[in-house]
mmCIF file of C-alpha atoms and ligand atoms in Angstrom:
data_model
loop_
_atom_site.group_PDB
_atom_site.id
_atom_site.type_symbol
_atom_site.label_atom_id
_atom_site.label_comp_id
_atom_site.label_asym_id
_atom_site.label_seq_id
_atom_site.Cartn_x
_atom_site.Cartn_y
_atom_site.Cartn_z
ATOM 1 C CA MET Y 129 59.479 108.024 116.343
ATOM 2 C CA ALA Y 130 62.541 107.109 114.342
ATOM 3 C CA ILE Y 131 65.732 109.079 114.878
ATOM 4 C CA TYR Y 132 68.097 109.319 111.929
ATOM 5 C CA VAL Y 133 71.875 109.168 112.238
ATOM 6 C CA PHE Y 134 73.972 110.366 109.309
ATOM 7 C CA GLY Y 135 77.266 111.877 108.179
ATOM 8 C CA HIS Y 136 78.205 114.595 105.700
ATOM 9 C CA THR Y 137 77.308 114.996 102.023
ATOM 10 C CA THR Y 138 79.589 112.961 99.719
ATOM 11 C CA PRO Y 139 80.005 110.489 102.561
ATOM 12 C CA ASP Y 140 83.357 108.856 103.285
ATOM 13 C CA SER Y 141 83.982 105.678 105.277
ATOM 14 C CA ASP Y 142 83.957 107.534 108.604
ATOM 15 C CA SER Y 143 80.534 109.048 107.815
ATOM 16 C CA ILE Y 144 78.974 105.749 106.685
ATOM 17 C CA VAL Y 145 80.513 103.509 109.342
ATOM 18 C CA GLY Y 146 79.915 106.236 111.936
ATOM 19 C CA ALA Y 147 76.210 106.387 111.077
ATOM 20 C CA ILE Y 148 76.018 102.617 111.567
ATOM 21 C CA SER Y 149 78.127 102.484 114.743
ATOM 22 C CA LEU Y 150 76.477 105.477 116.439
ATOM 23 C CA ALA Y 151 72.968 104.269 115.473
ATOM 24 C CA TYR Y 152 73.817 100.842 116.942
ATOM 25 C CA LEU Y 153 75.110 102.367 120.192
ATOM 26 C CA LYS Y 154 72.057 104.620 120.553
ATOM 27 C CA LYS Y 155 69.777 101.662 119.891
ATOM 28 C CA GLN Y 156 71.409 99.771 122.750
ATOM 29 C CA LEU Y 157 70.607 102.824 124.874
ATOM 30 C CA GLY Y 158 66.935 102.507 123.949
ATOM 31 C CA GLU Y 159 66.555 104.972 121.083
ATOM 32 C CA GLU Y 160 64.831 104.052 117.802
ATOM 33 C CA THR Y 161 67.722 105.000 115.558
ATOM 34 C CA ILE Y 162 68.163 104.378 111.838
ATOM 35 C CA PRO Y 163 71.502 104.991 110.073
ATOM 36 C CA THR Y 164 71.189 106.907 106.798
ATOM 37 C CA ARG Y 165 73.464 108.549 104.248
ATOM 38 C CA GLN Y 166 73.295 111.746 102.195
ATOM 39 C CA GLY Y 167 74.978 110.424 99.059
ATOM 40 C CA GLU Y 168 76.545 107.566 97.118
ATOM 41 C CA VAL Y 169 78.850 105.086 98.832
ATOM 42 C CA ASN Y 170 82.447 105.322 97.557
ATOM 43 C CA PRO Y 171 84.538 102.283 96.491
ATOM 44 C CA GLU Y 172 86.580 102.211 99.698
ATOM 45 C CA THR Y 173 83.430 102.138 101.843
ATOM 46 C CA THR Y 174 81.877 99.468 99.599
ATOM 47 C CA PHE Y 175 84.984 97.356 100.236
ATOM 48 C CA ILE Y 176 84.547 97.792 104.008
ATOM 49 C CA LEU Y 177 80.795 97.016 103.995
ATOM 50 C CA ASP Y 178 81.341 93.905 101.851
ATOM 51 C CA LYS Y 179 84.239 92.691 103.954
ATOM 52 C CA PHE Y 180 82.240 92.778 107.180
ATOM 53 C CA GLY Y 181 78.848 91.822 105.754
ATOM 54 C CA TYR Y 182 76.943 95.072 106.238
ATOM 55 C CA GLU Y 183 74.438 96.814 103.964
ATOM 56 C CA ALA Y 184 74.868 100.484 103.145
ATOM 57 C CA PRO Y 185 72.552 102.729 105.195
ATOM 58 C CA GLU Y 186 69.505 103.933 103.265
ATOM 59 C CA LEU Y 187 69.837 107.082 101.164
ATOM 60 C CA LYS Y 188 67.919 109.998 102.685
ATOM 61 C CA THR Y 189 68.489 113.628 101.803
ATOM 62 C CA SER Y 190 65.549 115.403 103.439
ATOM 63 C CA TYR Y 191 64.985 115.617 107.213
ATOM 64 C CA ALA Y 192 62.313 118.287 107.799
ATOM 65 C CA GLY Y 193 60.324 117.397 110.932
ATOM 66 C CA GLU Y 194 62.741 114.593 111.924
ATOM 67 C CA SER Y 195 65.025 114.161 114.912
ATOM 68 C CA VAL Y 196 68.636 113.518 114.003
ATOM 69 C CA TYR Y 197 72.161 112.824 115.205
ATOM 70 C CA LEU Y 198 74.997 114.185 113.058
ATOM 71 C CA ILE Y 199 78.296 112.382 112.810
ATOM 72 C CA ASP Y 200 81.555 113.516 111.188
ATOM 73 C CA PHE Y 201 80.340 117.048 110.323
ATOM 74 C CA MET Y 202 78.730 120.210 111.672
ATOM 75 C CA GLU Y 203 78.941 122.543 108.683
ATOM 76 C CA ARG Y 204 75.814 123.893 107.037
ATOM 77 C CA SER Y 205 77.430 123.402 103.611
ATOM 78 C CA GLN Y 206 77.737 119.634 104.294
ATOM 79 C CA SER Y 207 74.194 119.300 105.683
ATOM 80 C CA PRO Y 208 70.849 118.429 104.107
ATOM 81 C CA LYS Y 209 69.154 121.541 102.654
ATOM 82 C CA ASP Y 210 66.316 121.395 105.208
ATOM 83 C CA ILE Y 211 68.511 120.848 108.293
ATOM 84 C CA ASP Y 212 66.962 123.923 109.967
ATOM 85 C CA GLU Y 213 63.600 122.127 110.016
ATOM 86 C CA ALA Y 214 65.087 119.096 111.799
ATOM 87 C CA THR Y 215 65.769 118.720 115.535
ATOM 88 C CA ILE Y 216 69.467 118.014 116.109
ATOM 89 C CA LEU Y 217 69.624 115.783 119.204
ATOM 90 C CA GLY Y 218 73.387 115.452 119.121
ATOM 91 C CA ILE Y 219 76.662 115.817 117.209
ATOM 92 C CA VAL Y 220 79.640 113.448 117.240
ATOM 93 C CA ASP Y 221 82.498 115.021 115.308
ATOM 94 C CA HIS Y 222 86.223 115.684 114.998
ATOM 95 C CA HIS Y 223 86.215 118.825 112.844
ATOM 96 C CA LYS Y 224 86.424 122.527 113.569
ATOM 97 C CA LEU Y 225 83.354 124.152 115.068
ATOM 98 C CA GLY Y 226 80.864 124.559 112.249
ATOM 99 C CA ASP Y 227 78.140 127.090 111.556
ATOM 100 C CA LEU Y 228 75.063 125.037 112.483
ATOM 101 C CA THR Y 229 72.954 126.231 115.404
ATOM 102 C CA THR Y 230 70.072 124.591 117.252
ATOM 103 C CA ALA Y 231 66.867 125.767 118.903
ATOM 104 C CA THR Y 232 67.118 123.192 121.708
ATOM 105 C CA PRO Y 233 69.917 121.840 123.927
ATOM 106 C CA LEU Y 234 71.887 118.989 122.404
ATOM 107 C CA GLU Y 235 74.456 116.329 123.174
ATOM 108 C CA MET Y 236 77.951 117.106 121.828
ATOM 109 C CA TRP Y 237 80.839 114.668 121.565
ATOM 110 C CA VAL Y 238 83.440 116.753 119.760
ATOM 111 C CA ARG Y 239 87.111 115.972 120.172
ATOM 112 C CA PRO Y 240 90.300 116.857 118.240
ATOM 113 C CA VAL Y 241 91.096 113.279 117.224
ATOM 114 C CA GLY Y 242 91.710 111.702 113.808
ATOM 115 C CA CYS Y 243 88.372 109.973 113.293
ATOM 116 C CA SER Y 244 84.738 110.175 114.449
ATOM 117 C CA ASN Y 245 84.739 106.422 115.037
ATOM 118 C CA THR Y 246 87.450 106.902 117.673
ATOM 119 C CA ILE Y 247 84.927 109.029 119.555
ATOM 120 C CA VAL Y 248 82.167 106.443 119.019
ATOM 121 C CA LYS Y 249 84.530 103.797 120.453
ATOM 122 C CA GLN Y 250 85.027 106.022 123.500
ATOM 123 C CA MET Y 251 81.229 106.358 123.789
ATOM 124 C CA PHE Y 252 80.871 102.549 123.765
ATOM 125 C CA ASP Y 253 83.445 102.420 126.571
ATOM 126 C CA PHE Y 254 81.703 105.221 128.475
ATOM 127 C CA TYR Y 255 78.352 103.410 128.394
ATOM 128 C CA ASP Y 256 80.040 100.031 128.856
ATOM 129 C CA ILE Y 257 78.381 98.506 125.810
ATOM 130 C CA GLU Y 258 79.875 95.630 123.865
ATOM 131 C CA ILE Y 259 80.784 96.180 120.202
ATOM 132 C CA PRO Y 260 79.809 93.399 117.788
ATOM 133 C CA LYS Y 261 82.817 91.807 116.067
ATOM 134 C CA ASP Y 262 82.023 92.901 112.505
ATOM 135 C CA LEU Y 263 81.047 96.405 113.555
ATOM 136 C CA ALA Y 264 84.408 96.639 115.330
ATOM 137 C CA GLY Y 265 86.058 95.565 112.052
ATOM 138 C CA MET Y 266 84.344 98.369 110.149
ATOM 139 C CA MET Y 267 85.273 100.907 112.827
ATOM 140 C CA THR Y 268 88.902 99.735 112.603
ATOM 141 C CA CYS Y 269 88.809 100.462 108.870
ATOM 142 C CA ALA Y 270 87.208 103.883 109.355
ATOM 143 C CA ILE Y 271 90.044 104.896 111.693
ATOM 144 C CA LEU Y 272 92.700 103.516 109.321
ATOM 145 C CA SER Y 273 91.072 105.466 106.492
ATOM 146 C CA ASP Y 274 90.705 108.824 108.246
ATOM 147 C CA THR Y 275 94.195 108.674 109.788
ATOM 148 C CA VAL Y 276 95.782 107.286 106.575
ATOM 149 C CA ILE Y 277 97.057 104.275 108.524
ATOM 150 C CA PHE Y 278 98.235 106.571 111.354
ATOM 151 C CA LYS Y 279 100.362 108.720 109.001
ATOM 152 C CA SER Y 280 98.117 111.774 108.979
ATOM 153 C CA PRO Y 281 99.063 114.660 111.290
ATOM 154 C CA THR Y 282 95.472 114.447 112.570
ATOM 155 C CA CYS Y 283 96.179 111.022 114.107
ATOM 156 C CA THR Y 284 96.405 110.999 117.910
ATOM 157 C CA LYS Y 285 97.333 108.375 120.495
ATOM 158 C CA GLU Y 286 93.630 107.973 121.168
ATOM 159 C CA ASP Y 287 93.097 106.923 117.553
ATOM 160 C CA THR Y 288 95.846 104.310 117.571
ATOM 161 C CA LYS Y 289 94.592 102.993 120.915
ATOM 162 C CA ALA Y 290 90.956 102.789 119.753
ATOM 163 C CA CYS Y 291 92.027 101.208 116.457
ATOM 164 C CA LYS Y 292 94.129 98.521 118.143
ATOM 165 C CA GLU Y 293 91.355 97.671 120.589
ATOM 166 C CA LEU Y 294 88.767 97.494 117.809
ATOM 167 C CA ALA Y 295 91.046 95.314 115.676
ATOM 168 C CA GLN Y 296 91.389 92.963 118.619
ATOM 169 C CA ILE Y 297 87.608 92.721 119.069
ATOM 170 C CA ALA Y 298 87.294 92.074 115.328
ATOM 171 C CA GLY Y 299 90.027 89.445 115.363
ATOM 172 C CA ILE Y 300 92.142 91.355 112.848
ATOM 173 C CA GLU Y 301 95.798 90.552 113.424
ATOM 174 C CA ASP Y 302 97.544 92.709 110.846
ATOM 175 C CA TYR Y 303 95.458 95.851 110.745
ATOM 176 C CA LYS Y 304 98.124 97.807 108.864
ATOM 177 C CA ALA Y 305 97.985 95.256 106.035
ATOM 178 C CA LEU Y 306 94.207 95.658 106.009
ATOM 179 C CA GLY Y 307 94.742 99.414 105.778
ATOM 180 C CA MET Y 308 97.043 99.002 102.769
ATOM 181 C CA GLU Y 309 94.523 96.683 101.107
ATOM 182 C CA MET Y 310 91.919 99.400 101.575
ATOM 183 C CA PHE Y 311 94.120 102.141 100.142
ATOM 184 C CA ILE Y 312 94.906 99.985 97.111
ATOM 185 C CA VAL Y 313 91.140 99.750 96.491
ATOM 186 C CA LYS Y 314 90.996 103.509 96.940
ATOM 187 C CA SER Y 315 93.819 103.996 94.437
ATOM 188 C CA ASP Y 316 91.804 102.477 91.613
ATOM 189 C CA VAL Y 317 90.984 105.714 89.863
ATOM 190 C CA LEU Y 318 90.825 104.296 86.356
ATOM 191 C CA SER Y 319 87.312 102.846 86.583
ATOM 192 C CA ALA Y 320 85.676 106.161 87.539
ATOM 193 C CA THR Y 321 84.826 109.197 85.424
ATOM 194 C CA LYS Y 322 86.902 112.324 86.025
ATOM 195 C CA ARG Y 323 83.875 114.071 87.476
ATOM 196 C CA GLU Y 324 83.346 111.216 89.936
ATOM 197 C CA LEU Y 325 86.985 111.497 90.949
ATOM 198 C CA VAL Y 326 86.822 115.214 91.684
ATOM 199 C CA LEU Y 327 83.626 114.687 93.698
ATOM 200 C CA ARG Y 328 84.601 111.428 95.435
ATOM 201 C CA ASP Y 329 85.750 113.114 98.641
ATOM 202 C CA PHE Y 330 84.652 116.697 98.111
ATOM 203 C CA LYS Y 331 83.638 119.380 100.606
ATOM 204 C CA ASP Y 332 82.370 122.916 100.169
ATOM 205 C CA PHE Y 333 83.238 125.593 102.688
ATOM 206 C CA ASN Y 334 81.933 129.089 103.179
ATOM 207 C CA MET Y 335 84.893 131.395 103.726
ATOM 208 C CA GLY Y 336 84.174 135.076 104.115
ATOM 209 C CA GLY Y 337 81.053 134.724 101.975
ATOM 210 C CA LYS Y 338 82.917 132.833 99.249
ATOM 211 C CA LYS Y 339 82.243 129.243 98.303
ATOM 212 C CA ILE Y 340 85.435 127.171 98.243
ATOM 213 C CA GLY Y 341 85.353 123.498 97.231
ATOM 214 C CA VAL Y 342 88.173 121.164 98.239
ATOM 215 C CA GLY Y 343 88.406 117.579 96.993
ATOM 216 C CA GLN Y 344 90.938 114.941 97.963
ATOM 217 C CA LEU Y 345 92.094 111.670 96.412
ATOM 218 C CA GLU Y 346 94.453 109.516 98.460
ATOM 219 C CA VAL Y 347 96.488 107.002 96.473
ATOM 220 C CA VAL Y 348 99.515 104.778 96.928
ATOM 221 C CA ASP Y 349 101.202 106.129 93.775
ATOM 222 C CA LEU Y 350 100.627 109.575 92.301
ATOM 223 C CA SER Y 351 101.647 108.500 88.786
ATOM 224 C CA VAL Y 352 98.099 107.164 88.232
ATOM 225 C CA PHE Y 353 97.117 110.794 87.606
ATOM 226 C CA ASP Y 354 99.875 111.562 85.079
ATOM 227 C CA ASP Y 355 97.699 111.245 82.007
ATOM 228 C CA MET Y 356 94.507 112.688 83.416
ATOM 229 C CA LYS Y 357 95.396 116.090 84.867
ATOM 230 C CA ASP Y 358 93.945 118.057 81.920
ATOM 231 C CA GLU Y 359 90.650 116.205 82.207
ATOM 232 C CA LEU Y 360 90.565 116.697 85.970
ATOM 233 C CA PHE Y 361 91.112 120.434 85.456
ATOM 234 C CA SER Y 362 88.314 120.640 82.916
ATOM 235 C CA GLU Y 363 85.877 118.941 85.332
ATOM 236 C CA MET Y 364 87.047 121.273 88.092
ATOM 237 C CA GLN Y 365 86.350 124.231 85.795
ATOM 238 C CA LYS Y 366 82.805 122.971 85.131
ATOM 239 C CA LEU Y 367 82.128 122.428 88.830
ATOM 240 C CA LYS Y 368 83.511 125.869 89.625
ATOM 241 C CA GLU Y 369 81.066 127.484 87.198
ATOM 242 C CA GLU Y 370 78.059 125.292 87.996
ATOM 243 C CA GLY Y 371 78.400 125.749 91.738
ATOM 244 C CA ASP Y 372 79.289 129.439 91.519
ATOM 245 C CA ARG Y 373 82.443 128.710 93.487
ATOM 246 C CA ASP Y 374 85.296 131.168 93.990
ATOM 247 C CA SER Y 375 87.854 128.358 94.043
ATOM 248 C CA ILE Y 376 88.175 124.642 93.534
ATOM 249 C CA LEU Y 377 91.169 122.777 94.920
ATOM 250 C CA LEU Y 378 91.913 119.128 94.360
ATOM 251 C CA MET Y 379 94.407 117.412 96.663
ATOM 252 C CA LEU Y 380 96.159 114.464 95.020
ATOM 253 C CA THR Y 381 97.703 112.884 98.079
ATOM 254 C CA ASP Y 382 100.445 110.268 97.837
ATOM 255 C CA ILE Y 383 100.264 108.254 101.055
ATOM 256 C CA MET Y 384 103.661 106.596 100.480
ATOM 257 C CA GLN Y 385 105.610 109.776 99.622
ATOM 258 C CA GLU Y 386 103.518 111.585 102.244
ATOM 259 C CA GLY Y 387 102.731 114.736 100.325
ATOM 260 C CA THR Y 388 100.093 116.358 98.143
ATOM 261 C CA GLN Y 389 100.052 117.610 94.586
ATOM 262 C CA LEU Y 390 97.558 120.460 94.808
ATOM 263 C CA LEU Y 391 95.542 121.388 91.701
ATOM 264 C CA VAL Y 392 94.013 124.858 91.862
ATOM 265 C CA LEU Y 393 91.356 126.740 89.920
ATOM 266 C CA THR Y 394 90.588 130.083 91.502
ATOM 267 C CA ASP Y 395 89.561 133.645 90.740
ATOM 268 C CA ASP Y 396 92.794 134.889 92.314
ATOM 269 C CA ASN Y 397 95.933 132.710 92.234
ATOM 270 C CA SER Y 398 97.807 135.077 94.549
ATOM 271 C CA LYS Y 399 95.444 134.265 97.426
ATOM 272 C CA ILE Y 400 96.274 130.561 97.245
ATOM 273 C CA GLU Y 401 99.990 131.313 96.847
ATOM 274 C CA GLU Y 402 99.838 133.527 99.911
ATOM 275 C CA ALA Y 403 97.934 130.874 101.899
ATOM 276 C CA PHE Y 404 100.601 128.216 101.406
ATOM 277 C CA GLY Y 405 103.664 130.416 100.776
ATOM 278 C CA VAL Y 406 104.234 128.850 97.351
ATOM 279 C CA LYS Y 407 104.253 129.695 93.628
ATOM 280 C CA LEU Y 408 101.745 127.889 91.454
ATOM 281 C CA GLU Y 409 103.045 126.464 88.207
ATOM 282 C CA ASN Y 410 100.410 125.484 85.646
ATOM 283 C CA ASN Y 411 97.906 125.853 88.493
ATOM 284 C CA GLN Y 412 99.692 123.193 90.550
ATOM 285 C CA VAL Y 413 102.125 122.857 93.395
ATOM 286 C CA TRP Y 414 103.698 119.971 95.338
ATOM 287 C CA LEU Y 415 103.206 120.315 99.099
ATOM 288 C CA PRO Y 416 105.549 117.931 100.937
ATOM 289 C CA LYS Y 417 104.208 116.429 104.206
ATOM 290 C CA VAL Y 418 100.695 117.715 103.506
ATOM 291 C CA MET Y 419 98.093 114.957 103.912
ATOM 292 C CA SER Y 420 95.214 116.468 105.846
ATOM 293 C CA ARG Y 421 92.556 118.746 104.392
ATOM 294 C CA LYS Y 422 91.174 119.740 107.777
ATOM 295 C CA LYS Y 423 94.507 120.511 109.406
ATOM 296 C CA GLN Y 424 96.890 121.526 106.623
ATOM 297 C CA ILE Y 425 94.664 123.084 103.948
ATOM 298 C CA ILE Y 426 91.430 124.546 105.348
ATOM 299 C CA PRO Y 427 92.946 126.655 108.178
ATOM 300 C CA PHE Y 428 95.335 128.376 105.715
ATOM 301 C CA LEU Y 429 92.542 129.084 103.263
ATOM 302 C CA GLU Y 430 90.358 130.455 106.078
ATOM 303 C CA LYS Y 431 93.151 132.882 106.903
ATOM 304 C CA VAL Y 432 93.397 134.427 103.409
ATOM 305 C CA PHE Y 433 89.687 134.361 102.594
HETATM 306 MG MG1 MG J 785 84.520 112.560 106.808
HETATM 307 MG MG1 MG J 786 86.060 111.771 109.771
HETATM 308 MG MG1 MG J 787 89.583 111.853 104.706
#
């Protein structure tokens, strides 16, 4: 029977490439795996797939009765709706412990590194399985994306090591230049609708019974957002109401200045101000050095909610 391998809702490059790389590894180990995805492929991931000649995994949002591996998430809020009716065989992830549980024992590869594909690389090494050249190229890109070309505070020595080794397998000489090329693709925010932008890299969290949505856009120059903040706020307002969310935060991250302009719509501004020790002005604040949602935003929100 087929086993599906997939990442979180609103998949990013780590989730898509991770589904492909983990499914490939498991196949070499004799399992009938198929990589899938829970949502649309974003422009950065499309760039990566095109560059290395891969097709996007098939779209599949329901998994009742199936056996699955999860990669790059273990939160119920980022899972398919019927995840409780699936058998989770294993989880490969680099996030905080989530709220999913299982009825049977499972395989867990969870490590505090900057990218799930770093862990998949370590799994390839563990099982002594060769990584195809183009797959290694995609995994290189996934690590460069998740670690923001090694600038994110989530980046570890294991990530840089895995990335360099993968780049070598892929025959990529200047992987940092490839990373910049990727982030320039990512910075093209003008060809998308404002709603698409808010949802491009968006995650919901359950904090103390409240639904908190946090989106992030990483660009090489924040000025691309200068004329669209009002429209972004109005889409955030709609999503807040539609999804019955307590708060919506949008991180506009400048990867060159290494900081984040945080846009906030919430039922209680003082909670957010307390979380980050700041004052919001027009529902915004500049957070220098902040680049990581999982390490520099979510833990502080968890504390106040
Ligand atoms: Mg991810
Ligand atoms: Mg990831
Ligand atoms: Mg990210």
